[in-house]
Amino acid sequence: MSHTSEATTTHWVLTLTCPDQPGIVAAVAGLLAEHGGNITESQQFGDPQSGLFVMRVQVTSSASAAELGAALDALSPRFDLQWSLDVVGRPVRTLVMVSTAAHCLNDLAFRQRSENLPVDLVAVVSNHEVLAPLAQFYDIPFHHVPVSAATKADAEARLLALVEELDVELVVLARYMQILSDDLCRALEGRVINIHHSFLPSFKGARPYAQAYERGVKLIGATAHYVTGDLDEGPIIEQDVERVDHAQSVEDLVALGQDVERRALARAVRWHAEHRVLLDGHRTIVFR
Amino acid sequence: MSHTSEATTTHWVLTLTCPDQPGIVAAVAGLLAEHGGNITESQQFGDPQSGLFVMRVQVTSSASAAELGAALDALSPRFDLQWSLDVVGRPVRTLVMVSTAAHCLNDLAFRQRSENLPVDLVAVVSNHEVLAPLAQFYDIPFHHVPVSAATKADAEARLLALVEELDVELVVLARYMQILSDDLCRALEGRVINIHHSFLPSFKGARPYAQAYERGVKLIGATAHYVTGDLDEGPIIEQDVERVDHAQSVEDLVALGQDVERRALARAVRWHAEHRVLLDGHRTIVFR
Amino acid sequence: MSHTSEATTTHWVLTLTCPDQPGIVAAVAGLLAEHGGNITESQQFGDPQSGLFVMRVQVTSSASAAELGAALDALSPRFDLQWSLDVVGRPVRTLVMVSTAAHCLNDLAFRQRSENLPVDLVAVVSNHEVLAPLAQFYDIPFHHVPVSAATKADAEARLLALVEELDVELVVLARYMQILSDDLCRALEGRVINIHHSFLPSFKGARPYAQAYERGVKLIGATAHYVTGDLDEGPIIEQDVERVDHAQSVEDLVALGQDVERRALARAVRWHAEHRVLLDGHRTIVFR
Amino acid sequence: MSHTSEATTTHWVLTLTCPDQPGIVAAVAGLLAEHGGNITESQQFGDPQSGLFVMRVQVTSSASAAELGAALDALSPRFDLQWSLDVVGRPVRTLVMVSTAAHCLNDLAFRQRSENLPVDLVAVVSNHEVLAPLAQFYDIPFHHVPVSAATKADAEARLLALVEELDVELVVLARYMQILSDDLCRALEGRVINIHHSFLPSFKGARPYAQAYERGVKLIGATAHYVTGDLDEGPIIEQDVERVDHAQSVEDLVALGQDVERRALARAVRWHAEHRVLLDGHRTIVFR
């Protein structure tokens, strides 16, 4: 769509949720039209079970964020709207937590640099030092925050302080091998994406690939999800699988698993950063 | 979504296209709201290249088709709308053309019976008789229309007569091995779906699987598309592939290809019958 | 491979397992060469964990089954061989058990007829009557064996009797919704393939698709496996998945799940019937 | 497989091709058994069309390369064998050619470092300088070899000189945007892998993604293949696809295409380096 306008036209992305009722789309579309908005992409979904209505709109308009926000605030009471407005493509300030496995960090950093993954990687935090050179290559400040039973509380406090200082909007657990405390999970709820090294629901416990090998599975998978109090049980954003066979050792499964992990994680981070993921109770609506 | 209503509430599916301009969604959503419509699913897309705007809405309303149609007609001039209204799930009257290969017909008939594929299979037309028992098993009237160079014009006339008589809305070429004349293609344009036994663009000519074998490809595919004057070049609706390897003979490729063909065709027919496929010049918009 | 021979040349498939040790392949290949055998396809695998060696060979030879068998018997003590010899493509006598869902039976019967799936469907056994016409269409004798708590033992006895009478080599549980007794499982061990309507390990319990919906998974899957005493825990032969999203209802998941189920089951049955699946403890070796 | 042996046991990979005839496997397996060989993995294939027999064996043995080689040389005349022997996992000396796109180089270098991709990246050669820092990060010597019409012959001479000096076994064209001369292709035949930014056979010409967009395809793909005189027509090693839809711009297709490209290329390089790819005329046999 190209209709001429002053240089100040902005490409906005608006997401909103509310209890489903007639007239929502008309009201929102009317509001946008009154502000000279031209809708370029839009998706709606009404969950017949939960009764939640969810909408994502990309719209060009010369109205300011303040103007649009005021209009949305005025509309909210009528529909009990929760809304969020951002500029399409604005990089989301992201902190990546890692331990020693490089594949997810390497993939995210590469995609940020080369594929316009709309994130700004403002920090890498690790309980090890081995990935410092990788962070440095991508010009991402690296913070070594060792964790032991004794220092765990301090380490989490330091992480929270970094989140504050750096205005972090999204924390990505990119194969970070420490369990976050319930308090931390709650403090950051909705802002933390984890990549689970298995296809959920799946083998429980510490060595999923070894269990998958023992069981002789023919597919291995990975799950990207939001973190809630229950670490591996948060709302699923994306899952993917890779075919394996009997000839592959546990080590082979781990290597193949890394491919699936980074792929599923990169998609989840992209969709989150593009405001395509909305929560509907324990499920996600993903407007791909 | 459940809001109470008289028993006469209908679940409508509305599709429309028009040149993109501000205010379309607001106007349409407003129109639906005025008729007590509650939007349950909606997707819009504005093609930045062609300038076409495309919308598909599922909406419950107690308004009649006549009421909604009158309102849409009144709105049309302002936006130059092309619209279409149907009842969600209404079976599309479909005629299937086959030669001797059963896999696509068998799949469509089975899905119609068991999976609520929203089509009504009103006729099978074939230039051979071998698939008559299959049609009979599924209670579909079978018409044997032999084709030779001499009788081709008559055969096509008979097909067109059947399309008329039976109020056929969709013709599916389910591995029908005759080339339709340009006249017939034009007469039925937009209402004929073909399954091309190859991944387009691809090997040209009569024996694509043999060519694929010679070339040593590692994937084979199939393409479901609308038929235009140029038989294999119409707008693509769906494509799929299957992995193959060196050990597979041409016959194996054909068998695997049949799996891909019926899968791609079934999806294309379903999406068409659910009014999810809209034309944007030579491309399709598929609101899956 | 084409070397001339008398009309009596047969295409054999030989499978064997034994504890791994040097010289096995040489001994077996030597034995086959001594009988004029020409190997057309061969795969071996030595499991580094279990120490089991597994081999599958397709070989053309004018030797008889008796001659080859005698030679293999003579070789067996040296390597502690377990071997099996069959003719490539010989249809495996197969009994299919169903309840009311048609998709797996329909798929197997269609592939048997049209794709040279090397099985001979000698009986359909069902605790319902609804699939009798489908069996009849494919000319498969249909046996209605109702099952209640009171008649379960009798029903299983009748099944075992049919297996005997009909020389059944393979029993396929094609969405048969009854749990087999441990005794029956043991009596038929290694000869029963089940399709599990879920991606194992997975949601436990009766309504996996409802659970998958609640959990908001992005992929659903199915697992074809041998039946052991523990019904859903036998060695996995094949798994497959299909992508789903938030807009799909539980009913949609069931319909998509049927596609995955029949695909995974058809592959498992084909590989079993082609003697491509060998047991290695609780895992399968599949020489695809 | 673990049978005790002196520390000098080596894990060998032997590949061989010859005209198909009875007795080959027996002779080779016998030869290996005579040298105390224990076969851990083995695959054979006889192409029924070309009459070529192809075999790949992994075998542990305390025999030296010289001993095994002498025995194979002695056996060769009887079967007209072409054989090759290497140590399992030995890194193949590899030179990567790039222009400005980083995704393939980044992926190969990362997999070499983290996933035991068995290559030794001895040089990056580029007609641009933009990827020098990436090469440096991975400690790979970077050679800037500009190419113009006037300097093309010199540039190719310099490449050949590097191949000589560095004992290069494999050249990977990792989105190198220059066309190699026929002479160079011939000089390096069988040792050059290219990633074609399209699913072959496919859109011809310079802008495949733009053509794919115009055509409205639903899948995009990539093809990894050996380079022969005809640049994009050499034997195919691997192909892969990714699903796309109408909402994706040409730029989106390019980004998604990069994912497919690097995945297909990495697999092709791994299989080549593990001696799993054998030529059968214009087709490849890939023993995955």
CSV table of N, CA and C in Angstrom, one decimal, chain B residues 95-208:
chain,number,residue,atom,x,y,z
B,95,LEU,N,-17.6,-31.4,-8.9
B,95,LEU,CA,-17.5,-32.5,-9.9
B,95,LEU,C,-16.1,-32.9,-10.0
B,96,VAL,N,-15.8,-34.2,-9.9
B,96,VAL,CA,-14.4,-34.6,-9.9
B,96,VAL,C,-14.1,-35.3,-11.3
B,97,MET,N,-13.1,-35.0,-11.9
B,97,MET,CA,-12.7,-35.6,-13.2
B,97,MET,C,-11.5,-36.5,-13.0
B,98,VAL,N,-11.6,-37.7,-13.4
B,98,VAL,CA,-10.5,-38.7,-13.2
B,98,VAL,C,-10.2,-39.5,-14.5
B,99,SER,N,-9.1,-40.1,-14.6
B,99,SER,CA,-8.9,-41.1,-15.7
B,99,SER,C,-8.8,-42.5,-15.0
B,100,THR,N,-7.6,-43.0,-14.7
B,100,THR,CA,-7.5,-44.3,-14.1
B,100,THR,C,-6.9,-44.3,-12.7
B,101,ALA,N,-6.2,-43.3,-12.3
B,101,ALA,CA,-5.6,-43.2,-11.0
B,101,ALA,C,-6.6,-42.9,-9.9
B,102,ALA,N,-6.7,-43.7,-8.9
B,102,ALA,CA,-7.7,-43.6,-7.9
B,102,ALA,C,-7.4,-42.8,-6.7
B,103,HIS,N,-6.1,-42.5,-6.5
B,103,HIS,CA,-5.7,-42.0,-5.2
B,103,HIS,C,-6.3,-40.7,-4.8
B,104,CYS,N,-6.4,-39.7,-5.7
B,104,CYS,CA,-7.0,-38.4,-5.4
B,104,CYS,C,-8.5,-38.5,-5.2
B,105,LEU,N,-9.2,-39.2,-6.0
B,105,LEU,CA,-10.7,-39.4,-5.8
B,105,LEU,C,-10.9,-40.1,-4.5
B,106,ASN,N,-10.2,-41.2,-4.3
B,106,ASN,CA,-10.4,-41.9,-3.0
B,106,ASN,C,-10.2,-41.0,-1.8
B,107,ASP,N,-9.2,-40.2,-1.9
B,107,ASP,CA,-8.9,-39.3,-0.7
B,107,ASP,C,-10.0,-38.3,-0.5
B,108,LEU,N,-10.4,-37.6,-1.6
B,108,LEU,CA,-11.4,-36.6,-1.5
B,108,LEU,C,-12.7,-37.2,-1.0
B,109,ALA,N,-13.1,-38.3,-1.5
B,109,ALA,CA,-14.4,-38.9,-1.1
B,109,ALA,C,-14.3,-39.4,0.3
B,110,PHE,N,-13.2,-39.9,0.7
B,110,PHE,CA,-13.0,-40.4,2.1
B,110,PHE,C,-13.1,-39.2,3.1
B,111,ARG,N,-12.4,-38.1,2.7
B,111,ARG,CA,-12.4,-36.9,3.6
B,111,ARG,C,-13.8,-36.3,3.6
B,112,GLN,N,-14.5,-36.3,2.5
B,112,GLN,CA,-15.8,-35.7,2.5
B,112,GLN,C,-16.7,-36.5,3.5
B,113,ARG,N,-16.6,-37.8,3.4
B,113,ARG,CA,-17.4,-38.6,4.3
B,113,ARG,C,-17.0,-38.6,5.8
B,114,SER,N,-15.7,-38.5,6.0
B,114,SER,CA,-15.3,-38.7,7.4
B,114,SER,C,-14.7,-37.5,8.1
B,115,GLU,N,-14.3,-36.5,7.3
B,115,GLU,CA,-13.6,-35.4,8.0
B,115,GLU,C,-14.4,-34.1,7.7
B,116,ASN,N,-15.6,-34.1,7.3
B,116,ASN,CA,-16.3,-32.9,7.0
B,116,ASN,C,-15.6,-32.0,6.1
B,117,LEU,N,-14.9,-32.5,5.1
B,117,LEU,CA,-14.5,-31.7,4.0
B,117,LEU,C,-15.8,-31.1,3.3
B,118,PRO,N,-15.9,-29.8,3.3
B,118,PRO,CA,-17.2,-29.2,3.0
B,118,PRO,C,-17.4,-29.2,1.5
B,119,VAL,N,-17.6,-30.3,0.9
B,119,VAL,CA,-17.9,-30.4,-0.5
B,119,VAL,C,-19.0,-31.5,-0.7
B,120,ASP,N,-19.8,-31.3,-1.7
B,120,ASP,CA,-20.8,-32.2,-2.1
B,120,ASP,C,-20.4,-32.8,-3.4
B,121,LEU,N,-20.0,-34.1,-3.4
B,121,LEU,CA,-19.5,-34.7,-4.7
B,121,LEU,C,-20.6,-35.1,-5.5
B,122,VAL,N,-21.0,-34.3,-6.5
B,122,VAL,CA,-22.3,-34.5,-7.2
B,122,VAL,C,-22.0,-35.3,-8.5
B,123,ALA,N,-20.8,-35.5,-8.9
B,123,ALA,CA,-20.5,-36.3,-10.1
B,123,ALA,C,-19.0,-36.7,-10.2
B,124,VAL,N,-18.8,-37.9,-10.7
B,124,VAL,CA,-17.4,-38.2,-11.1
B,124,VAL,C,-17.5,-38.4,-12.6
B,125,VAL,N,-16.7,-37.7,-13.4
B,125,VAL,CA,-16.6,-37.8,-14.8
B,125,VAL,C,-15.3,-38.4,-15.2
B,126,SER,N,-15.3,-39.5,-16.0
B,126,SER,CA,-14.1,-40.1,-16.4
B,126,SER,C,-14.1,-40.5,-17.8
B,127,ASN,N,-12.9,-40.5,-18.5
B,127,ASN,CA,-12.8,-41.0,-19.8
B,127,ASN,C,-12.5,-42.5,-19.8
B,128,HIS,N,-12.5,-43.1,-18.6
B,128,HIS,CA,-12.3,-44.6,-18.5
B,128,HIS,C,-13.4,-45.1,-17.5
B,129,GLU,N,-13.5,-46.4,-17.4
B,129,GLU,CA,-14.6,-46.9,-16.5
B,129,GLU,C,-14.0,-47.5,-15.2
B,130,VAL,N,-12.7,-47.6,-15.1
B,130,VAL,CA,-12.1,-48.4,-14.0
B,130,VAL,C,-12.5,-47.8,-12.6
B,131,LEU,N,-12.8,-46.5,-12.5
B,131,LEU,CA,-13.1,-46.0,-11.2
B,131,LEU,C,-14.6,-45.9,-10.9
B,132,ALA,N,-15.4,-46.5,-11.7
B,132,ALA,CA,-16.8,-46.5,-11.4
B,132,ALA,C,-17.2,-47.2,-10.1
B,133,PRO,N,-16.6,-48.4,-9.8
B,133,PRO,CA,-16.9,-49.0,-8.5
B,133,PRO,C,-16.6,-48.1,-7.3
B,134,LEU,N,-15.5,-47.4,-7.4
B,134,LEU,CA,-15.1,-46.5,-6.3
B,134,LEU,C,-16.1,-45.4,-6.1
B,135,ALA,N,-16.6,-44.8,-7.2
B,135,ALA,CA,-17.6,-43.8,-7.2
B,135,ALA,C,-18.9,-44.4,-6.6
B,136,GLN,N,-19.2,-45.6,-7.0
B,136,GLN,CA,-20.4,-46.2,-6.5
B,136,GLN,C,-20.3,-46.4,-5.0
B,137,PHE,N,-19.2,-46.9,-4.5
B,137,PHE,CA,-19.0,-47.1,-3.1
B,137,PHE,C,-19.3,-45.9,-2.3
B,138,TYR,N,-18.9,-44.7,-2.8
B,138,TYR,CA,-19.2,-43.5,-2.1
B,138,TYR,C,-20.5,-42.8,-2.6
B,139,ASP,N,-21.3,-43.5,-3.3
B,139,ASP,CA,-22.6,-43.0,-3.8
B,139,ASP,C,-22.5,-41.8,-4.6
B,140,ILE,N,-21.5,-41.7,-5.4
B,140,ILE,CA,-21.4,-40.5,-6.3
B,140,ILE,C,-21.7,-41.0,-7.8
B,141,PRO,N,-22.7,-40.3,-8.4
B,141,PRO,CA,-23.0,-40.7,-9.8
B,141,PRO,C,-21.8,-40.6,-10.7
B,142,PHE,N,-21.6,-41.7,-11.5
B,142,PHE,CA,-20.4,-41.8,-12.3
B,142,PHE,C,-20.8,-41.6,-13.8
B,143,HIS,N,-20.1,-40.7,-14.5
B,143,HIS,CA,-20.4,-40.5,-15.9
B,143,HIS,C,-19.2,-40.9,-16.7
B,144,HIS,N,-19.4,-41.8,-17.6
B,144,HIS,CA,-18.3,-42.2,-18.5
B,144,HIS,C,-18.3,-41.4,-19.7
B,145,VAL,N,-17.4,-40.6,-19.9
B,145,VAL,CA,-17.3,-39.7,-21.1
B,145,VAL,C,-16.0,-40.0,-21.8
B,146,PRO,N,-16.0,-40.9,-22.7
B,146,PRO,CA,-14.8,-41.2,-23.5
B,146,PRO,C,-14.3,-40.0,-24.3
B,147,VAL,N,-13.0,-39.9,-24.5
B,147,VAL,CA,-12.4,-38.8,-25.2
B,147,VAL,C,-11.5,-39.3,-26.3
B,148,SER,N,-11.7,-38.9,-27.5
B,148,SER,CA,-10.7,-39.2,-28.5
B,148,SER,C,-10.5,-37.9,-29.3
B,149,ALA,N,-9.6,-37.8,-30.2
B,149,ALA,CA,-9.4,-36.6,-31.0
B,149,ALA,C,-10.7,-36.2,-31.6
B,150,ALA,N,-11.4,-37.2,-32.1
B,150,ALA,CA,-12.7,-36.9,-32.9
B,150,ALA,C,-13.8,-36.4,-31.9
B,151,THR,N,-13.8,-37.0,-30.7
B,151,THR,CA,-14.9,-36.7,-29.8
B,151,THR,C,-14.7,-35.7,-28.8
B,152,LYS,N,-13.5,-35.1,-28.8
B,152,LYS,CA,-13.1,-34.2,-27.7
B,152,LYS,C,-14.1,-33.0,-27.5
B,153,ALA,N,-14.5,-32.4,-28.7
B,153,ALA,CA,-15.4,-31.3,-28.6
B,153,ALA,C,-16.7,-31.7,-27.9
B,154,ASP,N,-17.2,-32.9,-28.4
B,154,ASP,CA,-18.5,-33.4,-27.8
B,154,ASP,C,-18.3,-33.7,-26.3
B,155,ALA,N,-17.2,-34.3,-26.0
B,155,ALA,CA,-17.0,-34.6,-24.6
B,155,ALA,C,-16.9,-33.4,-23.7
B,156,GLU,N,-16.3,-32.3,-24.2
B,156,GLU,CA,-16.3,-31.1,-23.4
B,156,GLU,C,-17.7,-30.4,-23.3
B,157,ALA,N,-18.4,-30.6,-24.4
B,157,ALA,CA,-19.8,-30.0,-24.4
B,157,ALA,C,-20.6,-30.8,-23.3
B,158,ARG,N,-20.4,-32.1,-23.3
B,158,ARG,CA,-21.1,-32.9,-22.3
B,158,ARG,C,-20.7,-32.5,-20.9
B,159,LEU,N,-19.5,-32.3,-20.7
B,159,LEU,CA,-19.0,-31.8,-19.3
B,159,LEU,C,-19.6,-30.5,-19.0
B,160,LEU,N,-19.6,-29.5,-19.9
B,160,LEU,CA,-20.2,-28.3,-19.6
B,160,LEU,C,-21.7,-28.4,-19.3
B,161,ALA,N,-22.4,-29.3,-20.0
B,161,ALA,CA,-23.8,-29.5,-19.8
B,161,ALA,C,-24.0,-30.1,-18.4
B,162,LEU,N,-23.2,-31.0,-18.0
B,162,LEU,CA,-23.3,-31.5,-16.6
B,162,LEU,C,-23.0,-30.4,-15.6
B,163,VAL,N,-22.1,-29.6,-15.8
B,163,VAL,CA,-21.8,-28.5,-14.9
B,163,VAL,C,-23.0,-27.6,-14.7
B,164,GLU,N,-23.7,-27.4,-15.9
B,164,GLU,CA,-24.9,-26.6,-15.8
B,164,GLU,C,-26.0,-27.3,-15.0
B,165,GLU,N,-26.4,-28.5,-15.5
B,165,GLU,CA,-27.4,-29.3,-14.9
B,165,GLU,C,-27.3,-29.5,-13.4
B,166,LEU,N,-26.1,-29.8,-13.0
B,166,LEU,CA,-25.9,-30.1,-11.6
B,166,LEU,C,-25.5,-28.9,-10.8
B,167,ASP,N,-25.5,-27.7,-11.4
B,167,ASP,CA,-25.2,-26.6,-10.6
B,167,ASP,C,-23.8,-26.7,-10.0
B,168,VAL,N,-22.9,-27.2,-10.7
B,168,VAL,CA,-21.5,-27.4,-10.2
B,168,VAL,C,-20.8,-26.1,-10.0
B,169,GLU,N,-20.2,-26.0,-8.8
B,169,GLU,CA,-19.5,-24.8,-8.4
B,169,GLU,C,-18.0,-25.0,-8.6
B,170,LEU,N,-17.5,-26.2,-8.4
B,170,LEU,CA,-16.1,-26.5,-8.5
B,170,LEU,C,-15.9,-27.8,-9.3
B,171,VAL,N,-14.9,-27.7,-10.2
B,171,VAL,CA,-14.4,-28.9,-10.9
B,171,VAL,C,-13.0,-29.2,-10.4
B,172,VAL,N,-12.8,-30.5,-10.0
B,172,VAL,CA,-11.5,-30.9,-9.6
B,172,VAL,C,-10.9,-31.9,-10.6
B,173,LEU,N,-9.8,-31.5,-11.1
B,173,LEU,CA,-9.1,-32.4,-12.0
B,173,LEU,C,-8.2,-33.3,-11.2
B,174,ALA,N,-8.7,-34.5,-10.8
B,174,ALA,CA,-8.0,-35.4,-9.9
B,174,ALA,C,-7.2,-36.4,-10.6
B,175,ARG,N,-6.1,-35.9,-11.3
B,175,ARG,CA,-5.3,-36.7,-12.2
B,175,ARG,C,-6.1,-37.2,-13.4
B,176,TYR,N,-6.7,-36.2,-14.0
B,176,TYR,CA,-7.4,-36.4,-15.2
B,176,TYR,C,-6.4,-36.1,-16.3
B,177,MET,N,-6.2,-37.2,-17.1
B,177,MET,CA,-5.0,-37.1,-18.0
B,177,MET,C,-5.3,-36.6,-19.4
B,178,GLN,N,-6.4,-35.8,-19.5
B,178,GLN,CA,-6.7,-35.1,-20.8
B,178,GLN,C,-6.4,-33.6,-20.6
B,179,ILE,N,-6.0,-33.0,-21.7
B,179,ILE,CA,-5.8,-31.6,-21.7
B,179,ILE,C,-7.1,-30.9,-22.1
B,180,LEU,N,-7.5,-30.0,-21.2
B,180,LEU,CA,-8.8,-29.2,-21.5
B,180,LEU,C,-8.5,-28.2,-22.6
B,181,SER,N,-9.5,-27.9,-23.4
B,181,SER,CA,-9.3,-26.9,-24.5
B,181,SER,C,-9.3,-25.5,-23.8
B,182,ASP,N,-8.7,-24.6,-24.5
B,182,ASP,CA,-8.6,-23.2,-24.0
B,182,ASP,C,-10.0,-22.7,-23.7
B,183,ASP,N,-10.9,-23.0,-24.6
B,183,ASP,CA,-12.3,-22.5,-24.5
B,183,ASP,C,-12.9,-23.0,-23.2
B,184,LEU,N,-12.7,-24.3,-22.9
B,184,LEU,CA,-13.3,-24.9,-21.7
B,184,LEU,C,-12.6,-24.2,-20.4
B,185,CYS,N,-11.3,-24.1,-20.5
B,185,CYS,CA,-10.6,-23.5,-19.4
B,185,CYS,C,-11.1,-22.1,-19.1
B,186,ARG,N,-11.4,-21.3,-20.2
B,186,ARG,CA,-11.9,-20.0,-20.0
B,186,ARG,C,-13.3,-20.0,-19.4
B,187,ALA,N,-14.1,-20.9,-19.9
B,187,ALA,CA,-15.5,-21.0,-19.5
B,187,ALA,C,-15.6,-21.3,-18.0
B,188,LEU,N,-14.6,-22.0,-17.5
B,188,LEU,CA,-14.7,-22.5,-16.1
B,188,LEU,C,-13.7,-21.7,-15.2
B,189,GLU,N,-13.0,-20.7,-15.7
B,189,GLU,CA,-11.9,-20.1,-15.0
B,189,GLU,C,-12.3,-19.7,-13.6
B,190,GLY,N,-11.4,-20.0,-12.7
B,190,GLY,CA,-11.6,-19.7,-11.3
B,190,GLY,C,-12.4,-20.8,-10.6
B,191,ARG,N,-12.9,-21.8,-11.3
B,191,ARG,CA,-13.7,-22.9,-10.8
B,191,ARG,C,-13.1,-24.2,-11.0
B,192,VAL,N,-11.9,-24.3,-11.5
B,192,VAL,CA,-11.2,-25.6,-11.7
B,192,VAL,C,-9.9,-25.6,-11.0
B,193,ILE,N,-9.8,-26.7,-10.2
B,193,ILE,CA,-8.5,-26.9,-9.5
B,193,ILE,C,-7.9,-28.1,-10.1
B,194,ASN,N,-6.6,-28.0,-10.4
B,194,ASN,CA,-5.8,-29.2,-11.0
B,194,ASN,C,-4.7,-29.6,-10.0
B,195,ILE,N,-4.4,-30.8,-9.9
B,195,ILE,CA,-3.2,-31.3,-9.2
B,195,ILE,C,-2.1,-31.6,-10.2
B,196,HIS,N,-1.1,-30.8,-10.2
B,196,HIS,CA,0.1,-31.0,-11.1
B,196,HIS,C,1.0,-32.0,-10.4
B,197,HIS,N,1.3,-33.1,-11.2
B,197,HIS,CA,2.1,-34.1,-10.6
B,197,HIS,C,3.6,-33.8,-10.6
B,198,SER,N,3.9,-32.6,-10.1
B,198,SER,CA,5.3,-32.1,-10.0
B,198,SER,C,5.3,-30.8,-9.2
B,199,PHE,N,6.5,-30.5,-8.8
B,199,PHE,CA,6.7,-29.3,-8.0
B,199,PHE,C,7.1,-28.2,-9.0
B,200,LEU,N,6.1,-27.3,-9.2
B,200,LEU,CA,6.3,-26.2,-10.2
B,200,LEU,C,7.2,-25.1,-9.7
B,201,PRO,N,8.0,-24.5,-10.5
B,201,PRO,CA,8.3,-24.9,-11.8
B,201,PRO,C,9.2,-26.1,-11.8
B,202,SER,N,9.1,-26.9,-12.8
B,202,SER,CA,9.8,-28.2,-12.7
B,202,SER,C,10.0,-28.8,-14.0
B,203,PHE,N,10.3,-30.1,-14.0
B,203,PHE,CA,10.5,-30.8,-15.2
B,203,PHE,C,9.4,-30.7,-16.2
B,204,LYS,N,9.7,-30.3,-17.4
B,204,LYS,CA,8.6,-30.1,-18.4
B,204,LYS,C,8.4,-31.5,-19.1
B,205,GLY,N,7.2,-31.7,-19.5
B,205,GLY,CA,7.0,-32.8,-20.4
B,205,GLY,C,6.3,-33.9,-19.7
B,206,ALA,N,6.3,-35.1,-20.3
B,206,ALA,CA,5.3,-36.1,-20.0
B,206,ALA,C,5.6,-37.0,-18.9
B,207,ARG,N,6.9,-37.2,-18.6
B,207,ARG,CA,7.3,-38.1,-17.5
B,207,ARG,C,8.1,-37.5,-16.4
B,208,PRO,N,7.4,-36.7,-15.6
B,208,PRO,CA,8.2,-35.9,-14.6
B,208,PRO,C,8.9,-36.8,-13.6
